[in-house]
PDB file of C-alpha atoms (C1' of nucleotides) in Angstrom:
ATOM      1  CA  UNK I 659      -3.220 -79.913 -26.062  1.00 34.00           C
ATOM      2  CA  UNK I 660      -4.713 -79.185 -22.639  1.00 39.00           C
ATOM      3  CA  UNK I 661      -2.786 -77.125 -19.802  1.00 51.00           C
ATOM      4  CA  UNK I 662       0.346 -76.456 -18.109  1.00 71.00           C
ATOM      5  CA  UNK I 663      -0.660 -77.860 -14.097  1.00 84.00           C
ATOM      6  CA  UNK I 664      -1.901 -80.727 -15.280  1.00 94.00           C
ATOM      7  CA  UNK I 665      -0.853 -83.376 -12.028  1.00 97.00           C
ATOM      8  CA  UNK I 666      -0.424 -82.088  -8.572  1.00 98.00           C
ATOM      9  CA  UNK I 667      -0.242 -84.278  -5.022  1.00 98.00           C
ATOM     10  CA  UNK I 668      -1.633 -83.493  -1.448  1.00 98.00           C
ATOM     11  CA  UNK I 669       0.697 -85.963   0.657  1.00 97.00           C
ATOM     12  CA  UNK I 670       0.282 -84.163   3.998  1.00 96.00           C
ATOM     13  CA  UNK I 671      -3.149 -84.610   5.165  1.00 95.00           C
ATOM     14  CA  UNK I 672      -2.709 -84.828   9.394  1.00 94.00           C
ATOM     15  CA  UNK I 673      -3.970 -81.671  10.161  1.00 94.00           C
ATOM     16  CA  UNK I 674      -5.249 -80.143   6.863  1.00 96.00           C
ATOM     17  CA  UNK I 675      -8.535 -79.108   8.024  1.00 96.00           C
ATOM     18  CA  UNK I 676      -6.629 -77.282  10.564  1.00 95.00           C
ATOM     19  CA  UNK I 677      -4.138 -75.522   8.526  1.00 97.00           C
ATOM     20  CA  UNK I 678      -6.786 -74.413   6.054  1.00 97.00           C
ATOM     21  CA  UNK I 679      -9.462 -73.177   9.327  1.00 96.00           C
ATOM     22  CA  UNK I 680     -12.011 -75.501   8.153  1.00 96.00           C
ATOM     23  CA  UNK I 681     -13.445 -76.641  11.201  1.00 92.00           C
ATOM     24  CA  UNK I 682     -15.671 -80.033  10.283  1.00 80.00           C
ATOM     25  CA  UNK I 683     -13.826 -83.025   9.709  1.00 70.00           C
ATOM     26  CA  UNK I 684     -15.940 -85.293   8.590  1.00 72.00           C
ATOM     27  CA  UNK I 685     -14.299 -85.414   5.286  1.00 73.00           C
ATOM     28  CA  UNK I 686     -11.784 -88.671   5.377  1.00 82.00           C
ATOM     29  CA  UNK I 687      -9.030 -87.040   3.153  1.00 92.00           C
ATOM     30  CA  UNK I 688      -6.508 -89.565   1.997  1.00 94.00           C
ATOM     31  CA  UNK I 689      -3.055 -89.041   0.804  1.00 97.00           C
ATOM     32  CA  UNK I 690      -2.628 -88.411  -3.121  1.00 97.00           C
ATOM     33  CA  UNK I 691       0.301 -88.407  -4.891  1.00 98.00           C
ATOM     34  CA  UNK I 692      -0.754 -88.357  -8.372  1.00 98.00           C
ATOM     35  CA  UNK I 693      -4.377 -86.336  -8.626  1.00 97.00           C
ATOM     36  CA  UNK I 694      -5.021 -85.886 -12.786  1.00 97.00           C
ATOM     37  CA  UNK I 695      -7.502 -83.711 -14.055  1.00 95.00           C
ATOM     38  CA  UNK I 696     -11.265 -85.350 -14.049  1.00 95.00           C
ATOM     39  CA  UNK I 697     -10.828 -86.692 -10.743  1.00 96.00           C
ATOM     40  CA  UNK I 698     -12.756 -85.317  -7.341  1.00 96.00           C
ATOM     41  CA  UNK I 699     -10.561 -83.128  -4.999  1.00 96.00           C
ATOM     42  CA  UNK I 700     -11.741 -81.933  -1.709  1.00 96.00           C
ATOM     43  CA  UNK I 701     -11.057 -78.279  -2.498  1.00 97.00           C
ATOM     44  CA  UNK I 702     -12.006 -74.945  -0.143  1.00 97.00           C
ATOM     45  CA  UNK I 703     -14.874 -73.039  -0.285  1.00 97.00           C
ATOM     46  CA  UNK I 704     -16.259 -70.156   2.031  1.00 96.00           C
ATOM     47  CA  UNK I 705     -19.822 -69.371   1.252  1.00 92.00           C
ATOM     48  CA  UNK I 706     -22.089 -67.055   2.864  1.00 85.00           C
ATOM     49  CA  UNK I 707     -22.668 -68.746   6.199  1.00 80.00           C
ATOM     50  CA  UNK I 708     -19.179 -67.346   6.562  1.00 87.00           C
ATOM     51  CA  UNK I 709     -17.166 -71.243   7.966  1.00 93.00           C
ATOM     52  CA  UNK I 710     -15.313 -72.612   5.678  1.00 96.00           C
ATOM     53  CA  UNK I 711     -16.087 -76.028   4.391  1.00 96.00           C
ATOM     54  CA  UNK I 712     -14.523 -78.537   2.123  1.00 95.00           C
ATOM     55  CA  UNK I 713     -15.900 -79.675  -0.899  1.00 95.00           C
ATOM     56  CA  UNK I 714     -16.012 -82.278  -3.105  1.00 96.00           C
ATOM     57  CA  UNK I 715     -15.117 -80.590  -6.864  1.00 97.00           C
ATOM     58  CA  UNK I 716     -14.153 -82.355 -10.509  1.00 96.00           C
ATOM     59  CA  UNK I 717     -11.026 -81.100 -11.966  1.00 97.00           C
ATOM     60  CA  UNK I 718     -11.799 -79.577 -14.985  1.00 96.00           C
ATOM     61  CA  UNK I 719     -14.385 -76.536 -15.446  1.00 96.00           C
ATOM     62  CA  UNK I 720     -18.386 -76.851 -16.929  1.00 95.00           C
ATOM     63  CA  UNK I 721     -19.863 -73.564 -16.999  1.00 95.00           C
ATOM     64  CA  UNK I 722     -23.063 -73.210 -15.415  1.00 94.00           C
ATOM     65  CA  UNK I 723     -24.668 -72.542 -18.772  1.00 93.00           C
ATOM     66  CA  UNK I 724     -23.008 -75.321 -20.666  1.00 93.00           C
ATOM     67  CA  UNK I 725     -26.199 -77.677 -22.261  1.00 90.00           C
ATOM     68  CA  UNK I 726     -24.056 -80.490 -22.005  1.00 89.00           C
ATOM     69  CA  UNK I 727     -20.760 -81.100 -19.947  1.00 89.00           C
ATOM     70  CA  UNK I 728     -19.572 -84.028 -21.980  1.00 86.00           C
ATOM     71  CA  UNK I 729     -19.747 -81.566 -25.131  1.00 83.00           C
ATOM     72  CA  UNK I 730     -18.091 -78.898 -23.716  1.00 86.00           C
ATOM     73  CA  UNK I 731     -14.026 -78.711 -23.521  1.00 86.00           C
ATOM     74  CA  UNK I 732     -13.345 -78.795 -20.124  1.00 92.00           C
ATOM     75  CA  UNK I 733     -10.710 -76.272 -18.662  1.00 94.00           C
ATOM     76  CA  UNK I 734      -8.140 -77.649 -16.009  1.00 95.00           C
ATOM     77  CA  UNK I 735      -6.302 -74.307 -16.058  1.00 96.00           C
ATOM     78  CA  UNK I 736      -7.192 -70.269 -16.485  1.00 95.00           C
ATOM     79  CA  UNK I 737      -4.676 -67.963 -17.085  1.00 94.00           C
ATOM     80  CA  UNK I 738      -4.233 -65.135 -14.527  1.00 95.00           C
ATOM     81  CA  UNK I 739      -3.579 -63.000 -17.253  1.00 93.00           C
ATOM     82  CA  UNK I 740      -6.914 -61.328 -18.818  1.00 91.00           C
ATOM     83  CA  UNK I 741      -8.755 -63.801 -16.439  1.00 94.00           C
ATOM     84  CA  UNK I 742     -11.747 -61.488 -16.037  1.00 92.00           C
ATOM     85  CA  UNK I 743     -12.558 -60.909 -19.247  1.00 91.00           C
ATOM     86  CA  UNK I 744     -13.320 -64.738 -20.061  1.00 92.00           C
ATOM     87  CA  UNK I 745     -16.611 -65.920 -20.349  1.00 92.00           C
ATOM     88  CA  UNK I 746     -15.955 -69.099 -18.175  1.00 94.00           C
ATOM     89  CA  UNK I 747     -14.208 -67.368 -15.839  1.00 96.00           C
ATOM     90  CA  UNK I 748     -15.583 -63.658 -15.413  1.00 94.00           C
ATOM     91  CA  UNK I 749     -17.989 -64.694 -13.453  1.00 93.00           C
ATOM     92  CA  UNK I 750     -16.528 -67.558 -10.497  1.00 96.00           C
ATOM     93  CA  UNK I 751     -13.831 -64.855 -10.369  1.00 96.00           C
ATOM     94  CA  UNK I 752     -16.195 -62.094  -8.473  1.00 95.00           C
ATOM     95  CA  UNK I 753     -17.891 -64.876  -6.829  1.00 95.00           C
ATOM     96  CA  UNK I 754     -16.580 -68.399  -6.679  1.00 97.00           C
ATOM     97  CA  UNK I 755     -12.929 -68.434  -5.526  1.00 98.00           C
ATOM     98  CA  UNK I 756     -11.916 -71.508  -3.955  1.00 98.00           C
ATOM     99  CA  UNK I 757      -8.329 -72.562  -2.620  1.00 98.00           C
ATOM    100  CA  UNK I 758      -6.980 -75.913  -3.952  1.00 98.00           C
ATOM    101  CA  UNK I 759      -5.022 -77.426  -1.023  1.00 98.00           C
ATOM    102  CA  UNK I 760      -1.567 -78.786  -2.686  1.00 98.00           C
ATOM    103  CA  UNK I 761       2.191 -80.009  -1.262  1.00 98.00           C
ATOM    104  CA  UNK I 762       3.618 -80.116  -4.863  1.00 98.00           C
ATOM    105  CA  UNK I 763       3.012 -80.478  -8.541  1.00 97.00           C
ATOM    106  CA  UNK I 764       4.785 -82.213 -11.586  1.00 97.00           C
ATOM    107  CA  UNK I 765       6.210 -80.476 -14.555  1.00 96.00           C
ATOM    108  CA  UNK I 766       7.427 -82.888 -17.637  1.00 94.00           C
ATOM    109  CA  UNK I 767      10.506 -82.166 -19.959  1.00 91.00           C
ATOM    110  CA  UNK I 768      10.752 -84.083 -23.312  1.00 87.00           C
ATOM    111  CA  UNK I 769      13.706 -86.050 -23.560  1.00 85.00           C
ATOM    112  CA  UNK I 770      13.624 -86.994 -27.373  1.00 82.00           C
ATOM    113  CA  UNK I 771      10.655 -88.892 -27.277  1.00 83.00           C
ATOM    114  CA  UNK I 772      10.077 -89.796 -23.851  1.00 88.00           C
ATOM    115  CA  UNK I 773       8.594 -87.139 -21.205  1.00 91.00           C
ATOM    116  CA  UNK I 774      10.738 -86.863 -17.964  1.00 93.00           C
ATOM    117  CA  UNK I 775       8.749 -85.672 -15.294  1.00 95.00           C
ATOM    118  CA  UNK I 776       9.771 -83.665 -12.160  1.00 96.00           C
ATOM    119  CA  UNK I 777       8.359 -82.959  -8.710  1.00 97.00           C
ATOM    120  CA  UNK I 778       8.057 -79.531  -7.089  1.00 97.00           C
ATOM    121  CA  UNK I 779       7.436 -78.986  -4.167  1.00 98.00           C
ATOM    122  CA  UNK I 780       7.820 -76.144  -0.823  1.00 98.00           C
ATOM    123  CA  UNK I 781      11.064 -76.925   1.026  1.00 97.00           C
ATOM    124  CA  UNK I 782       9.669 -76.911   4.530  1.00 97.00           C
ATOM    125  CA  UNK I 783       7.164 -79.483   2.803  1.00 95.00           C
ATOM    126  CA  UNK I 784       4.218 -77.295   3.960  1.00 96.00           C
ATOM    127  CA  UNK I 785       0.880 -77.429   2.229  1.00 97.00           C
ATOM    128  CA  UNK I 786      -0.157 -74.333  -0.294  1.00 97.00           C
ATOM    129  CA  UNK I 787      -3.238 -73.508  -1.870  1.00 98.00           C
ATOM    130  CA  UNK I 788      -3.249 -72.980  -5.464  1.00 98.00           C
ATOM    131  CA  UNK I 789      -5.677 -70.580  -6.456  1.00 98.00           C
ATOM    132  CA  UNK I 790      -8.942 -72.062  -7.887  1.00 98.00           C
ATOM    133  CA  UNK I 791     -11.942 -70.530  -9.451  1.00 97.00           C
ATOM    134  CA  UNK I 792     -15.484 -73.435  -9.036  1.00 97.00           C
ATOM    135  CA  UNK I 793     -18.706 -73.358 -11.058  1.00 97.00           C
ATOM    136  CA  UNK I 794     -21.820 -75.356 -10.436  1.00 96.00           C
ATOM    137  CA  UNK I 795     -23.553 -77.313 -13.252  1.00 95.00           C
ATOM    138  CA  UNK I 796     -26.920 -78.806 -12.817  1.00 93.00           C
ATOM    139  CA  UNK I 797     -28.030 -82.148 -14.068  1.00 91.00           C
ATOM    140  CA  UNK I 798     -31.111 -82.922 -15.833  1.00 88.00           C
ATOM    141  CA  UNK I 799     -31.899 -85.229 -12.326  1.00 89.00           C
ATOM    142  CA  UNK I 800     -31.779 -81.871 -10.338  1.00 90.00           C
ATOM    143  CA  UNK I 801     -27.868 -82.891  -8.457  1.00 92.00           C
ATOM    144  CA  UNK I 802     -25.015 -80.692  -9.026  1.00 94.00           C
ATOM    145  CA  UNK I 803     -22.028 -81.172 -10.252  1.00 95.00           C
ATOM    146  CA  UNK I 804     -19.302 -78.597  -9.138  1.00 96.00           C
ATOM    147  CA  UNK I 805     -16.026 -78.118 -11.466  1.00 97.00           C
ATOM    148  CA  UNK I 806     -12.592 -75.967 -10.729  1.00 97.00           C
ATOM    149  CA  UNK I 807     -10.034 -74.740 -12.327  1.00 97.00           C
ATOM    150  CA  UNK I 808      -6.303 -74.113 -11.570  1.00 97.00           C
ATOM    151  CA  UNK I 809      -5.667 -71.070 -11.818  1.00 97.00           C
ATOM    152  CA  UNK I 810      -1.935 -70.291 -14.087  1.00 96.00           C
ATOM    153  CA  UNK I 811       0.490 -67.593 -13.879  1.00 96.00           C
ATOM    154  CA  UNK I 812       4.109 -66.891 -14.927  1.00 94.00           C
ATOM    155  CA  UNK I 813       7.123 -69.317 -13.580  1.00 95.00           C
ATOM    156  CA  UNK I 814       9.103 -68.050 -11.272  1.00 96.00           C
ATOM    157  CA  UNK I 815      12.935 -68.317 -11.496  1.00 96.00           C
ATOM    158  CA  UNK I 816      13.144 -72.091 -10.892  1.00 96.00           C
ATOM    159  CA  UNK I 817      10.173 -73.296 -12.492  1.00 95.00           C
ATOM    160  CA  UNK I 818      10.920 -71.674 -15.565  1.00 94.00           C
ATOM    161  CA  UNK I 819      13.764 -74.362 -16.143  1.00 92.00           C
ATOM    162  CA  UNK I 820      10.973 -76.883 -16.511  1.00 91.00           C
ATOM    163  CA  UNK I 821       7.964 -74.663 -17.906  1.00 91.00           C
ATOM    164  CA  UNK I 822       6.775 -71.349 -19.269  1.00 90.00           C
ATOM    165  CA  UNK I 823       3.669 -71.897 -16.282  1.00 93.00           C
ATOM    166  CA  UNK I 824       2.821 -72.575 -12.974  1.00 95.00           C
ATOM    167  CA  UNK I 825       0.177 -72.641 -10.766  1.00 97.00           C
ATOM    168  CA  UNK I 826      -0.891 -69.550  -9.285  1.00 97.00           C
ATOM    169  CA  UNK I 827       0.068 -70.527  -5.529  1.00 98.00           C
ATOM    170  CA  UNK I 828      -1.472 -68.396  -3.101  1.00 98.00           C
ATOM    171  CA  UNK I 829       1.263 -66.636   0.063  1.00 97.00           C
ATOM    172  CA  UNK I 830      -0.850 -67.772   3.297  1.00 97.00           C
ATOM    173  CA  UNK I 831      -1.495 -64.527   3.840  1.00 97.00           C
ATOM    174  CA  UNK I 832      -3.473 -63.647   1.165  1.00 98.00           C
ATOM    175  CA  UNK I 833      -5.534 -67.181   1.108  1.00 98.00           C
ATOM    176  CA  UNK I 834      -7.821 -65.395   3.347  1.00 97.00           C
ATOM    177  CA  UNK I 835      -8.500 -62.428   1.070  1.00 97.00           C
ATOM    178  CA  UNK I 836      -8.580 -64.656  -2.034  1.00 97.00           C
ATOM    179  CA  UNK I 837     -11.520 -66.955  -0.199  1.00 97.00           C
ATOM    180  CA  UNK I 838     -13.854 -63.522   0.996  1.00 95.00           C
ATOM    181  CA  UNK I 839     -16.864 -63.417  -0.458  1.00 94.00           C
ATOM    182  CA  UNK I 840     -17.418 -60.561  -3.562  1.00 93.00           C
ATOM    183  CA  UNK I 841     -15.549 -59.135  -6.256  1.00 95.00           C
ATOM    184  CA  UNK I 842     -11.572 -57.943  -5.618  1.00 95.00           C
ATOM    185  CA  UNK I 843     -10.004 -55.127  -7.188  1.00 95.00           C
ATOM    186  CA  UNK I 844      -8.097 -56.292 -10.671  1.00 94.00           C
ATOM    187  CA  UNK I 845      -4.749 -54.672  -9.052  1.00 94.00           C
ATOM    188  CA  UNK I 846      -5.463 -56.905  -5.818  1.00 96.00           C
ATOM    189  CA  UNK I 847      -5.992 -60.152  -8.073  1.00 96.00           C
ATOM    190  CA  UNK I 848      -3.036 -59.151 -10.219  1.00 96.00           C
ATOM    191  CA  UNK I 849      -1.079 -59.344  -6.892  1.00 97.00           C
ATOM    192  CA  UNK I 850      -2.638 -62.010  -5.942  1.00 97.00           C
ATOM    193  CA  UNK I 851      -2.148 -64.309  -8.453  1.00 97.00           C
ATOM    194  CA  UNK I 852       1.703 -63.629  -8.972  1.00 97.00           C
ATOM    195  CA  UNK I 853       4.376 -65.821  -8.937  1.00 97.00           C
ATOM    196  CA  UNK I 854       4.987 -67.938  -5.724  1.00 98.00           C
ATOM    197  CA  UNK I 855       8.710 -66.854  -4.620  1.00 97.00           C
ATOM    198  CA  UNK I 856      11.087 -69.645  -6.036  1.00 97.00           C
ATOM    199  CA  UNK I 857      13.653 -69.424  -3.370  1.00 97.00           C
ATOM    200  CA  UNK I 858      10.108 -71.457  -0.906  1.00 98.00           C
ATOM    201  CA  UNK I 859      11.020 -73.969  -3.372  1.00 97.00           C
ATOM    202  CA  UNK I 860      12.399 -77.075  -4.529  1.00 97.00           C
ATOM    203  CA  UNK I 861      12.352 -79.274  -7.708  1.00 97.00           C
ATOM    204  CA  UNK I 862      13.710 -82.853  -8.235  1.00 96.00           C
ATOM    205  CA  UNK I 863      13.360 -85.520 -10.969  1.00 96.00           C
ATOM    206  CA  UNK I 864      10.976 -88.352 -10.253  1.00 97.00           C
ATOM    207  CA  UNK I 865       9.981 -91.882 -11.287  1.00 96.00           C
ATOM    208  CA  UNK I 866       8.416 -92.199 -15.364  1.00 95.00           C
ATOM    209  CA  UNK I 867       5.798 -94.338 -13.177  1.00 96.00           C
ATOM    210  CA  UNK I 868       4.184 -90.978 -12.631  1.00 97.00           C
ATOM    211  CA  UNK I 869       3.428 -90.641 -16.073  1.00 96.00           C
ATOM    212  CA  UNK I 870       0.364 -93.014 -15.883  1.00 96.00           C
ATOM    213  CA  UNK I 871      -2.455 -91.225 -14.269  1.00 96.00           C
ATOM    214  CA  UNK I 872      -3.636 -94.737 -12.571  1.00 96.00           C
ATOM    215  CA  UNK I 873      -0.234 -94.627 -10.859  1.00 96.00           C
ATOM    216  CA  UNK I 874      -0.389 -93.638  -7.111  1.00 97.00           C
ATOM    217  CA  UNK I 875       2.131 -94.338  -3.758  1.00 97.00           C
ATOM    218  CA  UNK I 876       4.594 -92.377  -2.210  1.00 97.00           C
ATOM    219  CA  UNK I 877       7.045 -93.868  -4.355  1.00 97.00           C
ATOM    220  CA  UNK I 878       5.569 -91.256  -7.131  1.00 97.00           C
ATOM    221  CA  UNK I 879       7.212 -88.801  -5.100  1.00 98.00           C
ATOM    222  CA  UNK I 880      10.440 -89.998  -4.379  1.00 97.00           C
ATOM    223  CA  UNK I 881      14.167 -87.931  -5.956  1.00 96.00           C
ATOM    224  CA  UNK I 882      15.169 -90.098  -8.813  1.00 95.00           C
ATOM    225  CA  UNK I 883      19.052 -89.200 -10.591  1.00 84.00           C
ATOM    226  CA  UNK I 884      18.314 -86.469 -13.683  1.00 73.00           C
ATOM    227  CA  UNK I 885      19.947 -88.053 -16.134  1.00 61.00           C
ATOM    228  CA  UNK I 886      20.199 -84.461 -18.047  1.00 55.00           C
ATOM    229  CA  UNK I 887      22.189 -82.919 -15.308  1.00 51.00           C
ATOM    230  CA  UNK I 888      25.917 -84.120 -14.829  1.00 42.00           C
ATOM    231  CA  UNK I 889      26.212 -85.788 -11.258  1.00 37.00           C
TER     232      UNK I 889
ATOM    233  C1'  DC M1372     -30.947 -60.487 -35.957  1.00 95.03           C
ATOM    234  C1'  DC M1373     -29.155 -65.359 -35.299  1.00 95.03           C
ATOM    235  C1'  DA M1374     -25.145 -68.654 -34.664  1.00 95.03           C
ATOM    236  C1'  DG M1375     -21.460 -70.280 -32.593  1.00 95.03           C
ATOM    237  C1'  DA M1376     -17.693 -69.793 -29.224  1.00 95.03           C
ATOM    238  C1'  DC M1377     -17.072 -70.072 -24.478  1.00 95.03           C
ATOM    239  C1'  DG M1378      -9.896 -72.851 -23.126  1.00 95.03           C
ATOM    240  C1'  DT M1379      -4.931 -74.226 -22.436  1.00 95.03           C
ATOM    241  C1'  DT M1380      -0.104 -75.503 -23.309  1.00 95.03           C
ATOM    242  C1'  DG M1381       3.695 -77.008 -26.444  1.00 95.03           C
ATOM    243  C1'  DT M1382       5.620 -77.543 -30.811  1.00 95.03           C
ATOM    244  C1'  DT M1383       6.300 -76.616 -35.195  1.00 95.03           C
TER     245       DT M1383
ATOM    246  C1'  DG Q 760     -25.431 -67.100 -19.805  1.00 95.03           C
ATOM    247  C1'  DT Q 761     -22.841 -63.642 -22.507  1.00 95.03           C
ATOM    248  C1'  DC Q 762     -20.143 -61.972 -25.976  1.00 95.03           C
ATOM    249  C1'  DT Q 763     -18.337 -61.685 -30.832  1.00 95.03           C
ATOM    250  C1'  DG Q 764     -18.947 -62.295 -35.924  1.00 95.03           C
ATOM    251  C1'  DG Q 765     -21.235 -62.777 -39.863  1.00 95.03           C
TER     252       DG Q 765
ATOM    253  C1'  DC N1221      -0.034 -83.213 -18.099  1.00 95.03           C
ATOM    254  C1'  DC N1222       0.227 -88.781 -20.012  1.00 95.03           C
ATOM    255  C1'  DA N1223      -2.174 -92.825 -21.913  1.00 95.03           C
ATOM    256  C1'  DG N1224      -5.200 -95.143 -25.198  1.00 95.03           C
ATOM    257  C1'  DA N1225      -8.301 -95.498 -28.304  1.00 95.03           C
ATOM    258  C1'  DC N1226      -9.403 -94.044 -32.847  1.00 95.03           C
ATOM    259  C1'  DG N1227     -16.156 -98.982 -34.401  1.00 95.03           C
ATOM    260  C1'  DT N1228     -20.630-100.629 -35.828  1.00 95.03           C
ATOM    261  C1'  DT N1229     -24.784-103.758 -35.706  1.00 95.03           C
ATOM    262  C1'  DG N1230     -26.758-107.350 -33.549  1.00 95.03           C
ATOM    263  C1'  DT N1231     -26.775-110.656 -30.515  1.00 95.03           C
ATOM    264  C1'  DT N1232     -26.145-113.289 -26.804  1.00 95.03           C
TER     265       DT N1232
ATOM    266  C1'  DG T 121      -2.714 -86.791 -35.914  1.00 95.03           C
ATOM    267  C1'  DT T 122      -6.383 -85.959 -32.798  1.00 95.03           C
ATOM    268  C1'  DC T 123      -9.396 -86.598 -29.124  1.00 95.03           C
ATOM    269  C1'  DT T 124     -11.022 -88.988 -24.413  1.00 95.03           C
ATOM    270  C1'  DG T 125     -10.336 -90.560 -19.837  1.00 95.03           C
ATOM    271  C1'  DG T 126      -7.967 -90.369 -15.841  1.00 95.03           C
TER     272       DG T 126
END
DNA sequence: CCAGACGTTGTT
DNA sequence: GTCTGG
DNA sequence: CCAGACGTTGTT
DNA sequence: GTCTGG
């Protein structure tokens, strides 16, 4: 009873800071093949200081006004449509946009009783940025819990074979605008969050080992035979 | 005014 | 915090 | 998203 | 069936 983009990967970590214009290299980022909600992810923000930085945030938004993080239903996705009107997202959309680095994501197809996972990624294997929003919750002891959501949009022709939503992948030339401080016009937001071109992506069946959030490793993105399609 | 929600997708 | 429903 | 739990008090 | 944890 949760969302669409529910698992993703960061497989290419060499050159990641350079790819996103982050100057600080102190954060050691390990490849991840099965990032699930509730886990920490290095996302990219641009504070007022102007320099892009990595900040570790937990996937699943806890709004700043929540009284108790465990009492609030954490959203892991936010629909692009009507984003500006949702109480949880209205504020972050104006002031707290982030880039979520990713190489690909998983979608599941029900085949009878079992869910069969597919991996969707760029044909050229370059890193993408999902459009994200974040918020900061102040803990009773004065610390900060930083959390984020991945925005979803209509699927392109490729992803629509698997699902009726897909993550909003920013075109590389739009990443700068998404990280710019302050509100963006509604029309700009709509344009930036439009479905990513299908011809740049590829999808294939992977092992059901990825179903278990505890699974890790490069085996998870290995292509396996798709039993639902002819050979 | 106060109380209560504040979210998404998929499946039926 | 802010909006909606009662 | 999927997997796994789904319960309590008192005693060690 | 439905919620929580990863």
